[in-house]
Short mmCIF file of C-alpha atoms and ligand atoms in Angstrom, two decimals:
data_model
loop_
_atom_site.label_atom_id
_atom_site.label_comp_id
_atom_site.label_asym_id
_atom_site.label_seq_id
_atom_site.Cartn_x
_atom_site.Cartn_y
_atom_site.Cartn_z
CA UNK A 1 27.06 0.94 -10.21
CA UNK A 2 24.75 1.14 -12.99
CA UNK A 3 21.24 0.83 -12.05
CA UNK A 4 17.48 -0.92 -13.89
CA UNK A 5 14.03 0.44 -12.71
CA UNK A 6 11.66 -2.66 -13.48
CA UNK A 7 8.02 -2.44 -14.38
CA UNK A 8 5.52 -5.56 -14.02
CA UNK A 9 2.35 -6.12 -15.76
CA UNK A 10 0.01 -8.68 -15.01
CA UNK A 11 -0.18 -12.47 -13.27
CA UNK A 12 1.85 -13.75 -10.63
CA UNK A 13 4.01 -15.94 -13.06
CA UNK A 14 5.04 -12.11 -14.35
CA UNK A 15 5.86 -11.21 -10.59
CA UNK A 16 7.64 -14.61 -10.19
CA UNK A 17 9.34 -13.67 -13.51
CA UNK A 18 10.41 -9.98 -12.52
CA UNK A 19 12.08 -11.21 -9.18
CA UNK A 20 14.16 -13.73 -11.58
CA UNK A 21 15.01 -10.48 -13.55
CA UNK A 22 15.97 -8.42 -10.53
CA UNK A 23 18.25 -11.73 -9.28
CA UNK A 24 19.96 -12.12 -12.40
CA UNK A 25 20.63 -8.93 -13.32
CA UNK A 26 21.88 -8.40 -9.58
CA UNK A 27 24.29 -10.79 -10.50
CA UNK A 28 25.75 -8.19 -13.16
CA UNK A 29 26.08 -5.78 -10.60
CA UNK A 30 23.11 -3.58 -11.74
CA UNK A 31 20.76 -2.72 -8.84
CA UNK A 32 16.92 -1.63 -8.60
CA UNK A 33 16.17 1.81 -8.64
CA UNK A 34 13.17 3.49 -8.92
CA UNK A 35 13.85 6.86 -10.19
CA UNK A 36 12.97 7.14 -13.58
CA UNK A 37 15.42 10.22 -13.91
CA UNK A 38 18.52 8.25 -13.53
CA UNK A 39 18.03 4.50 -14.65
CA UNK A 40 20.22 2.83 -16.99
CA UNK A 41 18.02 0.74 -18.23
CA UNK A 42 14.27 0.26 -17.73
CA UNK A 43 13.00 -3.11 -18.39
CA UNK A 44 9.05 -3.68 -19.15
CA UNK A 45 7.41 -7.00 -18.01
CA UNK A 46 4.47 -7.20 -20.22
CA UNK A 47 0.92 -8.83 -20.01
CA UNK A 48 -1.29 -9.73 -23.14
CA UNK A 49 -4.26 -11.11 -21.29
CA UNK A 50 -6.37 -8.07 -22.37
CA UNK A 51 -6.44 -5.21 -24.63
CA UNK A 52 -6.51 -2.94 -21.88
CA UNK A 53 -3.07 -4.43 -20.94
CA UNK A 54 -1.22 -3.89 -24.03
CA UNK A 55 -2.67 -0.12 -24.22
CA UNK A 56 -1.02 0.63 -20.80
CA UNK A 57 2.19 -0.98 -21.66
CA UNK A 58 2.09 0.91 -25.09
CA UNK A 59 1.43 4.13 -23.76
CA UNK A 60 3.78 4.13 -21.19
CA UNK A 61 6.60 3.12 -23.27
CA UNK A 62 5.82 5.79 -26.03
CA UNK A 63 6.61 8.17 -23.50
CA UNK A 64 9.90 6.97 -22.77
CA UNK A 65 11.12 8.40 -26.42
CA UNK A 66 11.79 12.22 -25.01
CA UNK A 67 13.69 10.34 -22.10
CA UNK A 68 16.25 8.28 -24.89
CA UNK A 69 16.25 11.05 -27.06
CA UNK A 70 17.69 13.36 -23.87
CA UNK A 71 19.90 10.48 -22.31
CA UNK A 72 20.74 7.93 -25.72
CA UNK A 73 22.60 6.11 -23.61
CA UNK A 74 19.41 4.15 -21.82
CA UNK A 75 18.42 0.87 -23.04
CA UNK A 76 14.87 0.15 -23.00
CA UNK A 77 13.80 -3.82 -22.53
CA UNK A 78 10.71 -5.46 -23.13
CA UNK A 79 10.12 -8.70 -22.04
CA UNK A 80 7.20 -10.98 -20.79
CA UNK A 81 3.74 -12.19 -23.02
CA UNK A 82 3.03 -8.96 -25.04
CA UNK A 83 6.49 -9.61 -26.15
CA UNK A 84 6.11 -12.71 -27.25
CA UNK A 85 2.63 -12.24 -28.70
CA UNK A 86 3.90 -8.84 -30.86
CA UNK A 87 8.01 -9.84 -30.98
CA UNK A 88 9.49 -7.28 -33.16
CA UNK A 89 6.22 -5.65 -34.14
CA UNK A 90 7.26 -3.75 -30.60
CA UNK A 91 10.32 -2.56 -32.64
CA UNK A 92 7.86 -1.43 -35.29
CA UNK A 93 5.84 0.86 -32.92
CA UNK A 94 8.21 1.36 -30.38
CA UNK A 95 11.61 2.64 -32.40
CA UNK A 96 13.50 3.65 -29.21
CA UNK A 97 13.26 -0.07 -27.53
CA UNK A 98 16.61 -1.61 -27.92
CA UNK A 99 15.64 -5.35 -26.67
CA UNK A 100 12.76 -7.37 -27.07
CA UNK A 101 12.72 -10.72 -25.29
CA UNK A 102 10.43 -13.60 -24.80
CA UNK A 103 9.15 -15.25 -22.03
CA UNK A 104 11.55 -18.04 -22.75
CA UNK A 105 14.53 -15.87 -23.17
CA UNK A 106 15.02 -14.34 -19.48
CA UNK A 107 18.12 -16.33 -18.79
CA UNK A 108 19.72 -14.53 -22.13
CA UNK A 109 18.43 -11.19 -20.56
CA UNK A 110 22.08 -10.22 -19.55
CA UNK A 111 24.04 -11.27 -22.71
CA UNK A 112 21.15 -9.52 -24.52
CA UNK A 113 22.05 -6.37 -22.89
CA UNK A 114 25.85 -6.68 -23.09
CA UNK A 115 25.74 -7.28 -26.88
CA UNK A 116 23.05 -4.06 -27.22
CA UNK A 117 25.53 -2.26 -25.35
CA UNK A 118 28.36 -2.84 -27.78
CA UNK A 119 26.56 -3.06 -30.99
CA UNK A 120 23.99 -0.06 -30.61
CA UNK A 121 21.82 -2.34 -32.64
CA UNK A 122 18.56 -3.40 -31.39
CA UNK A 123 17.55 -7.11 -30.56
CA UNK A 124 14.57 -9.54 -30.66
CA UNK A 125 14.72 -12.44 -29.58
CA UNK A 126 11.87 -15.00 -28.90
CA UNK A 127 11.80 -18.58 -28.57
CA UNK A 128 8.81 -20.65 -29.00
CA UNK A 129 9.52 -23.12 -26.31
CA UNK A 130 12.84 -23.94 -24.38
CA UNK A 131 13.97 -27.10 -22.18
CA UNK A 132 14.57 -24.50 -19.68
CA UNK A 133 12.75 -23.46 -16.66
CA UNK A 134 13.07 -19.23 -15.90
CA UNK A 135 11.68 -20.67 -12.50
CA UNK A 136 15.28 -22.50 -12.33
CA UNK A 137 16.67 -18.73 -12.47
CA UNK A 138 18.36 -17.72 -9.77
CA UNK A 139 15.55 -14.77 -7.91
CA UNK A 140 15.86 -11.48 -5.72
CA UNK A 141 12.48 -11.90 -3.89
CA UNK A 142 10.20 -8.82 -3.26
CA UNK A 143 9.44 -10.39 0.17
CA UNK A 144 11.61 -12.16 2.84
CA UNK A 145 9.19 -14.24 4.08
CA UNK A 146 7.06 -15.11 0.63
CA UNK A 147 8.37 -17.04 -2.49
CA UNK A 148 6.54 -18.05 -5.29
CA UNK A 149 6.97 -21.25 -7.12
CA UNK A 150 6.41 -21.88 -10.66
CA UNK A 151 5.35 -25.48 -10.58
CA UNK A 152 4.98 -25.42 -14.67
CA UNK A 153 4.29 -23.31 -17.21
CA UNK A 154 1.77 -23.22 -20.43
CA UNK A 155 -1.84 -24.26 -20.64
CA UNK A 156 -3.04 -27.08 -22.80
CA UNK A 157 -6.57 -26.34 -22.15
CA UNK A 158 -7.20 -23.53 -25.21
CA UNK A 159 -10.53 -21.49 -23.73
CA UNK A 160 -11.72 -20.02 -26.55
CA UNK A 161 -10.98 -16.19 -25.33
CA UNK A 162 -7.51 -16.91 -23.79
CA UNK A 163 -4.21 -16.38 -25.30
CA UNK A 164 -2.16 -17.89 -23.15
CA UNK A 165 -1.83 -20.97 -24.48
CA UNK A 166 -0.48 -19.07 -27.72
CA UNK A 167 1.89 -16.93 -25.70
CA UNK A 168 3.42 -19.35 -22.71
CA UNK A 169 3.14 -22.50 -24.88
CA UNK A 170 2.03 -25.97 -24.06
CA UNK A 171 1.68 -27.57 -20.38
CA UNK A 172 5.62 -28.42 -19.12
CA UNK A 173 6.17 -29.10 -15.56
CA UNK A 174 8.76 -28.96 -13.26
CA UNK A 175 10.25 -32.45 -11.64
CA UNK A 176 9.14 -32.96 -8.24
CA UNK A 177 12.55 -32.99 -6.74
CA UNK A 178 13.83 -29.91 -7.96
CA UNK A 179 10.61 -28.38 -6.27
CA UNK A 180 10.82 -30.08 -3.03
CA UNK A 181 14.67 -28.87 -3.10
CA UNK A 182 13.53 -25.13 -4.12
CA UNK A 183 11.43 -25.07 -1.25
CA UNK A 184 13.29 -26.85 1.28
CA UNK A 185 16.24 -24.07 0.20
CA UNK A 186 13.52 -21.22 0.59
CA UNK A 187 12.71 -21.99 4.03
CA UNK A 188 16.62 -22.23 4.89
CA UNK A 189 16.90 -19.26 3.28
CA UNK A 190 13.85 -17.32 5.68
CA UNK A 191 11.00 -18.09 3.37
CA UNK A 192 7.39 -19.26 5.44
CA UNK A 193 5.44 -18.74 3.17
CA UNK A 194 5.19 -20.34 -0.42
CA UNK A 195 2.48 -20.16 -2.96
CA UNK A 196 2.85 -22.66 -6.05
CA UNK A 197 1.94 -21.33 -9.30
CA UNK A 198 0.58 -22.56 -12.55
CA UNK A 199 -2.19 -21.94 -15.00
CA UNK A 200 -3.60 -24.94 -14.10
CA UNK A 201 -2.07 -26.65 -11.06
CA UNK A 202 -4.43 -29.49 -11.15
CA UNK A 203 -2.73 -30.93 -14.11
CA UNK A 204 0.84 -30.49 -12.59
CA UNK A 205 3.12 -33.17 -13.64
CA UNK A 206 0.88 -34.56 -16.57
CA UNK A 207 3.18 -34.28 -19.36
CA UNK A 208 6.09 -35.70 -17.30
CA UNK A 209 4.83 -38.45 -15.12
CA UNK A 210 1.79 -39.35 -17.46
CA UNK A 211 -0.83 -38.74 -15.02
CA UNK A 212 -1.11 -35.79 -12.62
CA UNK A 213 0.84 -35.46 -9.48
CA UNK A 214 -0.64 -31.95 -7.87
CA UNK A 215 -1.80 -33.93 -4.73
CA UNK A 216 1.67 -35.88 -4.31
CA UNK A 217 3.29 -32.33 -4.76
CA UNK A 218 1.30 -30.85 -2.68
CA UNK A 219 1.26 -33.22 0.66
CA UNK A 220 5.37 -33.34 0.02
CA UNK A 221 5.26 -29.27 -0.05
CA UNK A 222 3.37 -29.16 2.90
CA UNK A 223 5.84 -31.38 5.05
CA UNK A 224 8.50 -29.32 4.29
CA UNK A 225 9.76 -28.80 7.72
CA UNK A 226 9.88 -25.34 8.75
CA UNK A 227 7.01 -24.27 5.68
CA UNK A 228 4.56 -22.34 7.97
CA UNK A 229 1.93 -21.56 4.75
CA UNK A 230 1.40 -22.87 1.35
CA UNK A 231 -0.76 -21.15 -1.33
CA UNK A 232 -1.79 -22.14 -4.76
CA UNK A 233 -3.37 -21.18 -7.89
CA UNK A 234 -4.98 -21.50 -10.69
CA UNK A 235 -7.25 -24.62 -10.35
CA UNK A 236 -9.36 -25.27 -13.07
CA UNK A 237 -12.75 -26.23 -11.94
CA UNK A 238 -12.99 -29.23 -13.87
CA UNK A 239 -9.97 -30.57 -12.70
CA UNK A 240 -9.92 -29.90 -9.10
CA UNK A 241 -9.78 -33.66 -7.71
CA UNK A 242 -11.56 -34.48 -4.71
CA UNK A 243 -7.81 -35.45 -3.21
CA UNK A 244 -7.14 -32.30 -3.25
CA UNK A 245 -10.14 -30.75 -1.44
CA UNK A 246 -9.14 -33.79 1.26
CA UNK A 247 -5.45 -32.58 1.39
CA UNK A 248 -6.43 -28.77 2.08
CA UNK A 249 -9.09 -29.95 4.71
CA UNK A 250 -6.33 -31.85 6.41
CA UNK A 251 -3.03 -30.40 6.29
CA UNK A 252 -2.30 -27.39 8.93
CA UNK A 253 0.04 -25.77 6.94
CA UNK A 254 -1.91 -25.25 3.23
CA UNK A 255 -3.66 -22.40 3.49
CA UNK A 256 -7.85 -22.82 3.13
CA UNK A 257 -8.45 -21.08 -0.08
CA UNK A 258 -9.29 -22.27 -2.99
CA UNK A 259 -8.82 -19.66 -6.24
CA UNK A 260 -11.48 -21.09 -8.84
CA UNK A 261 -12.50 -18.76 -11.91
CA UNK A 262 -15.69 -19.62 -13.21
CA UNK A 263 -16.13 -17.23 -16.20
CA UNK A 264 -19.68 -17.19 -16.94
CA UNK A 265 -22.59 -18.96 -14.67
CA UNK A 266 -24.70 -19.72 -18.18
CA UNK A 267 -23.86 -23.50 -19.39
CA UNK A 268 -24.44 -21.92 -23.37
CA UNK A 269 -21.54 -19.46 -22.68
CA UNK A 270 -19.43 -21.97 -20.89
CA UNK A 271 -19.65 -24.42 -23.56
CA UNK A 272 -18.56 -21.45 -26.02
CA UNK A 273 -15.55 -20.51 -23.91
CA UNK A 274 -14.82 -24.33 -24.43
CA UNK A 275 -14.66 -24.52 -20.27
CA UNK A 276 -15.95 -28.18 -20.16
CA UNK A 277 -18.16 -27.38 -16.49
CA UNK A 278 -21.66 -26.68 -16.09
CA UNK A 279 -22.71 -23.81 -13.89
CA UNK A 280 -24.58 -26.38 -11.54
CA UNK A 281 -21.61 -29.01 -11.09
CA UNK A 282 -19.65 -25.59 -10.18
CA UNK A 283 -21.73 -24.69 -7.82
CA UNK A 284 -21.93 -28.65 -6.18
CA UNK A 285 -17.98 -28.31 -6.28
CA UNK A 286 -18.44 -25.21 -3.93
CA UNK A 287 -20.93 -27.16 -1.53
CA UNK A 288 -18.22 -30.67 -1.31
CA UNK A 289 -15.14 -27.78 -0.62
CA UNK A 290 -17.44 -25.71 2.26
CA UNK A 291 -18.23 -29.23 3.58
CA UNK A 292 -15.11 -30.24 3.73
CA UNK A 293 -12.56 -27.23 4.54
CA UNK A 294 -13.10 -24.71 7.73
CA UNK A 295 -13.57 -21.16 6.80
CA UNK A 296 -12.21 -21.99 3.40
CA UNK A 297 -12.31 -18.59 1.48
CA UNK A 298 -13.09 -19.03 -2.58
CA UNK A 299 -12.31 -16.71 -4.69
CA UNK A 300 -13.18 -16.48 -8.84
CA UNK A 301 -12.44 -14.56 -12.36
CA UNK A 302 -15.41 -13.67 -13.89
CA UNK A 303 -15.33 -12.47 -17.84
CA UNK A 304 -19.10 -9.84 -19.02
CA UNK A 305 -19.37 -9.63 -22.42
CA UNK A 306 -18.68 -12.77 -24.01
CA UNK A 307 -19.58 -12.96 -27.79
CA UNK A 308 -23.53 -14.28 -28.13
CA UNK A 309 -24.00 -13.61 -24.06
CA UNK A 310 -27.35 -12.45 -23.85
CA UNK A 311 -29.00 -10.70 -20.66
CA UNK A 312 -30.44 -14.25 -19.53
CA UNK A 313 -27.49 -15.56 -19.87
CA UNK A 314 -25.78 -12.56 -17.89
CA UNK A 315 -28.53 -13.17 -15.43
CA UNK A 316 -27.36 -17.01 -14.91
CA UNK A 317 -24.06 -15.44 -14.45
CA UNK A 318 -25.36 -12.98 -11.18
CA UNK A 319 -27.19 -15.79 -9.91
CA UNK A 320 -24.43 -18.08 -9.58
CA UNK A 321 -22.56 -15.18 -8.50
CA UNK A 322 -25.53 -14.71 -5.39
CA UNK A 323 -25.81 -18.35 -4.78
CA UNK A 324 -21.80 -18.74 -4.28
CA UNK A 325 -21.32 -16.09 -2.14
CA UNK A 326 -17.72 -15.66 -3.23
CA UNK A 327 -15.12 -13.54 -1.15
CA UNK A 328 -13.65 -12.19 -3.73
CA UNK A 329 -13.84 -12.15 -7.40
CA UNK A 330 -11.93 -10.77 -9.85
CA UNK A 331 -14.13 -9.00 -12.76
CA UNK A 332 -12.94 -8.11 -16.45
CA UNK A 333 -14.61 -7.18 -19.56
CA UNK A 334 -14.35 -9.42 -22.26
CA UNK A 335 -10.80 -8.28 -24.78
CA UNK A 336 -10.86 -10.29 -28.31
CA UNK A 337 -7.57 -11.30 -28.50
CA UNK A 338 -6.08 -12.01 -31.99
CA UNK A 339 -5.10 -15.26 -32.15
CA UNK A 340 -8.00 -16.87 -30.05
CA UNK A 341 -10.84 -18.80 -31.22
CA UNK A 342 -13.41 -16.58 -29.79
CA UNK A 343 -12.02 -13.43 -31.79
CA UNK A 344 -13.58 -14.96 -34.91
CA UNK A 345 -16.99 -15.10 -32.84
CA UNK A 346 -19.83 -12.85 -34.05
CA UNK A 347 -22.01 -11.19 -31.93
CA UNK A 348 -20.31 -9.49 -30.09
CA UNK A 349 -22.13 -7.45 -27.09
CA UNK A 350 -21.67 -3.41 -27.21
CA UNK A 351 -19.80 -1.55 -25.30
CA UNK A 352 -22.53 0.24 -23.22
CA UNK A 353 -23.99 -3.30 -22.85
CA UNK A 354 -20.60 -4.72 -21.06
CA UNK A 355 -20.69 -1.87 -19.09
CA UNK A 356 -23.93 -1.83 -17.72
CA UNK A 357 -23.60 -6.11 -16.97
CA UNK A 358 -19.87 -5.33 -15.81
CA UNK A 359 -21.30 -2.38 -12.75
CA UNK A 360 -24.12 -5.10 -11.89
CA UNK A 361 -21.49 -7.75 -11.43
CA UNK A 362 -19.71 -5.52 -9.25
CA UNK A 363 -22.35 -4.35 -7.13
CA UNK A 364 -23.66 -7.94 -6.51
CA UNK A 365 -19.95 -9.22 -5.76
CA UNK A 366 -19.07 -6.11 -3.19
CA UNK A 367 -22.26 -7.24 -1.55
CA UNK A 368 -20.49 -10.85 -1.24
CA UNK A 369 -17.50 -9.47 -0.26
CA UNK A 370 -18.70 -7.44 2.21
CA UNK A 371 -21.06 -10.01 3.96
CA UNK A 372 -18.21 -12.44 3.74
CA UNK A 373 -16.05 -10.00 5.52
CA UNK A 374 -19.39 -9.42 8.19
CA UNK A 375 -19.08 -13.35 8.87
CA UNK A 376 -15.41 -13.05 10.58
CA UNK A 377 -16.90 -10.31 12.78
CA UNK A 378 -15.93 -11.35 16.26
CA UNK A 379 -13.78 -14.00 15.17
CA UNK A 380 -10.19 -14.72 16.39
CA UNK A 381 -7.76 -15.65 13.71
CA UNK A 382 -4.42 -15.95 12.85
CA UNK A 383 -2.56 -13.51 10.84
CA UNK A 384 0.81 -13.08 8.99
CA UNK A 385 1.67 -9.56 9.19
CA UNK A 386 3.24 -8.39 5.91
CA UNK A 387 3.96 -4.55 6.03
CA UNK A 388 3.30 -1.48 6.90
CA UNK A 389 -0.05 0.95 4.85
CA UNK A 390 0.52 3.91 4.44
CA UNK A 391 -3.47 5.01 4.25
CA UNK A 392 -4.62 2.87 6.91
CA UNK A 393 -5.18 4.58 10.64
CA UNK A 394 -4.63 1.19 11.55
CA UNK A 395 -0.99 1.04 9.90
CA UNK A 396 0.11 -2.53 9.99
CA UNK A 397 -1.33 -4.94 6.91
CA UNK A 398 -1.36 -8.54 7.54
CA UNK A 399 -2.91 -11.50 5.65
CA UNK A 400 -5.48 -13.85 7.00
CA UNK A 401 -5.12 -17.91 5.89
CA UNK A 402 -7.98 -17.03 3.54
CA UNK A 403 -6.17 -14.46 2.29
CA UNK A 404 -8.15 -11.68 3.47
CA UNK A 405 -6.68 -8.57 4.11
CA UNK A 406 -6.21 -7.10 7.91
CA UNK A 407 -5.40 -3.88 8.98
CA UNK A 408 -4.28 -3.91 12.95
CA UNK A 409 -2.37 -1.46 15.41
CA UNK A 410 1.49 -1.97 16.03
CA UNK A 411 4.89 -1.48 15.18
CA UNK A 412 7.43 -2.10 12.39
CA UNK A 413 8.43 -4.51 15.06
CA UNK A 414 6.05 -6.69 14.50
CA UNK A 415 6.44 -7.17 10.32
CA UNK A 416 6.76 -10.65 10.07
CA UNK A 417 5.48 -12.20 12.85
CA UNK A 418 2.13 -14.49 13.05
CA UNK A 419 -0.15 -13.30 15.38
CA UNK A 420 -4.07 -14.42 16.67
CA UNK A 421 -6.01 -11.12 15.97
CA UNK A 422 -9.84 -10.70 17.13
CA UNK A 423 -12.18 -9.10 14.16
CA UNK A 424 -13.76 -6.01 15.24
CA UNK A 425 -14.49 -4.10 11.95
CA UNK A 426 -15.41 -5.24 8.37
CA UNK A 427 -15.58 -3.68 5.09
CA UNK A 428 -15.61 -4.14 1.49
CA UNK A 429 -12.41 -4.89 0.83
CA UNK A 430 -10.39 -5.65 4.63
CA UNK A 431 -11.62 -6.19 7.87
CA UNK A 432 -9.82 -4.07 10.86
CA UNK A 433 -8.54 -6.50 13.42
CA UNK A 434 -6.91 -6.30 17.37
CA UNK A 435 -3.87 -8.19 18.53
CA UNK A 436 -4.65 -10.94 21.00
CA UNK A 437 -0.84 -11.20 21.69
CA UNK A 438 2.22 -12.69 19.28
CA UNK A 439 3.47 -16.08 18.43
N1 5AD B 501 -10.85 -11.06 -21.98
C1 5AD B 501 -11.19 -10.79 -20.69
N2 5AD B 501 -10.72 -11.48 -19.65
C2 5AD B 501 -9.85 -12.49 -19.91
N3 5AD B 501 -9.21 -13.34 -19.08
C3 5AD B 501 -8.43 -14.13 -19.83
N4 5AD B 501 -8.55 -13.82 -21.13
C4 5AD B 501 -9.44 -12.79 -21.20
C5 5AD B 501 -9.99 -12.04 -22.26
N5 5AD B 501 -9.65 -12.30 -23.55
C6 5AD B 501 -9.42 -13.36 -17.64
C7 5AD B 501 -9.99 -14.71 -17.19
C8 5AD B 501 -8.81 -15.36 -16.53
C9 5AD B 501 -8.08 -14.15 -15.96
C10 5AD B 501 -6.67 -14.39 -15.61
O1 5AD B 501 -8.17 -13.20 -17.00
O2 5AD B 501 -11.03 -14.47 -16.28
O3 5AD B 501 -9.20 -16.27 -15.52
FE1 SF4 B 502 -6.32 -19.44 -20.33
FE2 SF4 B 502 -8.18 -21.36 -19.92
FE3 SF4 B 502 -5.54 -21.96 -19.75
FE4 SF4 B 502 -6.66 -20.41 -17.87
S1 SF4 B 502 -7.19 -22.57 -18.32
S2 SF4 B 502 -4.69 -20.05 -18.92
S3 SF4 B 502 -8.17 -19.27 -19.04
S4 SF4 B 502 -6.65 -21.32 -21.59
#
């Protein structure tokens, strides 16, 4: 049986992707294998978000040339956004790869490598947009008891720094049916767990029902009968509805977190990211959520270093930061991307600069984290337990609503059960937790 060792870069829609890859690829009798030494083919699932990204993919790839050279008989894919973005410019640099396919090619993933096979002859192929869905792809999940759900793909909403839009194309939706049927088929098929996925979820169904239908979707997806938890993300700040805040408040089953990246907390750099929020209707979107939704947890991307940001401005962004006491945020340094608006901006900040702003960011966020970890001290909650951790004393790892990580004693026995655990520990990143007795 011949086998494919699989490497994923980046977002959750890359995750979603790679378990569509691993189903349809199962479906040619290969299997997953993780031994570098013997795969027949190693397939790259590539992010283009940031520089840093691409570097990583690049490197890593370089080094497979020794390993073709030794064994010419492995084929080397590349799919996912960097292969979109660069196409056959990863020929160019990257001689040894014998297949280089967009995001909307996945489907043609298996011709792609029979053809290779008999031809010898490398391949690129990338469309710009398709009528298809890879979310329609048939999937090998990672987990038995999570699924994710591409609800649509693209972005129409063009920040000035992101190239998404460039890469994954336009806003296209899936029809609510084939959803509701995907999940309904999920939970026959074991799932409890769903999180729906988009760049920006609050404008699901836009382009195909002419207004959006996120809070429809979501109500249907959470009566699902047998759907124990529902996730989802991105929401764009400026399009989170207040239906939507009303839906999470209400309905057992969505889970109460809420993933909103702000960016920058200075209204100058906003308005040059072309985000279309203010810092201080941000922050009143935080209050009407906490007023609304029970231990909701909120959790943010934050970008240092945007073109023009000055330290005030950086300051506006730590102050925010302070005042909305997120539990977790996600930090990065600002990448130009070629192909973006904001990688014709001048000014841009120095490295040292970005550093020094991105440290302060983190040191003011852990402190959030922490004391938002310090609040569930005592607490009882209710946990999914997801797997075993290998450098926890406290081996099992389970997931709170909110998302927060808990470590707890017990047995493989207990790997996907729910169970009420009582918070007796907290830390920086996961709070240790003791079993008040299984569902
Ligand atoms: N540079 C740095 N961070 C970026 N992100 C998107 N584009 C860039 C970029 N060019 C971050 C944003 C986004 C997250 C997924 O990645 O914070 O929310
Ligand atoms: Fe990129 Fe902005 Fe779309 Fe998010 S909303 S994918 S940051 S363009």
């Amino acid at each position: 049986m011949k086998t494919f060792l699989l490497k994923t870069f980046g977002c959750q829609m890359n995750k979603d992707d790679s378990e569509r890859i691993t189903g349809l690829l199962r479906l040619e009798g290969y299997s997953p294998c993780e031994d570098e030494s013997v795969a027949d083919l190693f397939i790259y699932n590539t992010c283009c978000v940031r520089e840093s990204a691409d570097r990583r993919f690049y490197g890593q790839a370089a080094a497979l040339k020794q390993l073709k050279e030794e064994r010419p008989a492995l084929l080397i894919a590349v799919g996912g956004c960097l292969a979109q973005m660069d196409g056959d410019i990863v020929l160019k640099k990257l001689p040894h790869v014998d297949i280089v396919f967009g995001t909307h090619n996945v489907g043609e993933l298996p011709n792609l490598i029979k053809e290779v096979e008999n031809e010898r002859q490398s391949r690129c192929e990338i469309k710009t947009s398709s009528s298809d869905f890879t979310g329609d792809l048939p999937a090998e999940r990672k987990s038995r008891w999570h699924a994710w759900l591409p609800i649509m793909v693209g972005c129409d909403n063009f920040c000035t720094y992101c190239i998404v839009p460039a890469v994954r194309g336009r806003e296209k939706s899936r029809p609510k049916e084939i959803l509701i049927n995907a999940c309904r088929a999920l939970v026959d098929d074991g799932v409890e767990e769903i999180t729906l996925l988009g760049q920006n979820v609050n404008s699901y169904g836009r382009d195909l029902y002419g207004e959006t239908k996120f809070a429809e979707l979501l109500t249907e997806v959470a009566s699902v009968k047998g759907l124990k938890r529902v996730r989802f993300t991105t929401s764009h700040p400026k399009d989170l509805e207040e239906k939507i805040i009303d839906i999470v408040a209400s309905e057992k089953s969505i889970c109460s977190h809420f993933h909103l990246p702000l960016q920058s907390g200075s209204d100058s750099i906003l308005k040059l990211m072309g985000r279309r929020y203010s810092a201080a209707s941000y922050l009143r979107l935080l209050e009407r959520i906490r007023s609304k939704v029970d231990d909701v947890s909120i959790t943010t991307d934050i970008i240092v270093g945007f073109p023009n940001e000055t330290e005030e401005d950086f300051l506006a962004t730590l102050d925010v930061v302070k005042t909305a006491k997120f539990d977790q945020a996600f930090t990065f340094k600002y990448s130009a991307r070629p192909g973006t608006a904001a990688a014709h901006f001048e000014n841009k900040i120095s490295d040292e600069v970005v550093k020094d702003r991105f440290d302060r960011l983190l040191e003011a966020q852990n402190l959030n984290s922490y004391e938002s970890n310090k609040r569930m001290l005592g607490k009882i909650v209710r946990v999914f337990i997801e797997g075993m951790s290998k450098k926890n004393v406290h081996p099992l790892a389970a997931r709170t609503d909110s998302n927060k990580l808990v470590h707890l004693d017990g047995g493989r026995d207990l790997i996907g059960k729910t169970v009420d655990v009582r918070i007796n520990e907290a830390f920086t990143w996961f709070l240790i937790g003791e079993r008040k007795g299984a569902k």
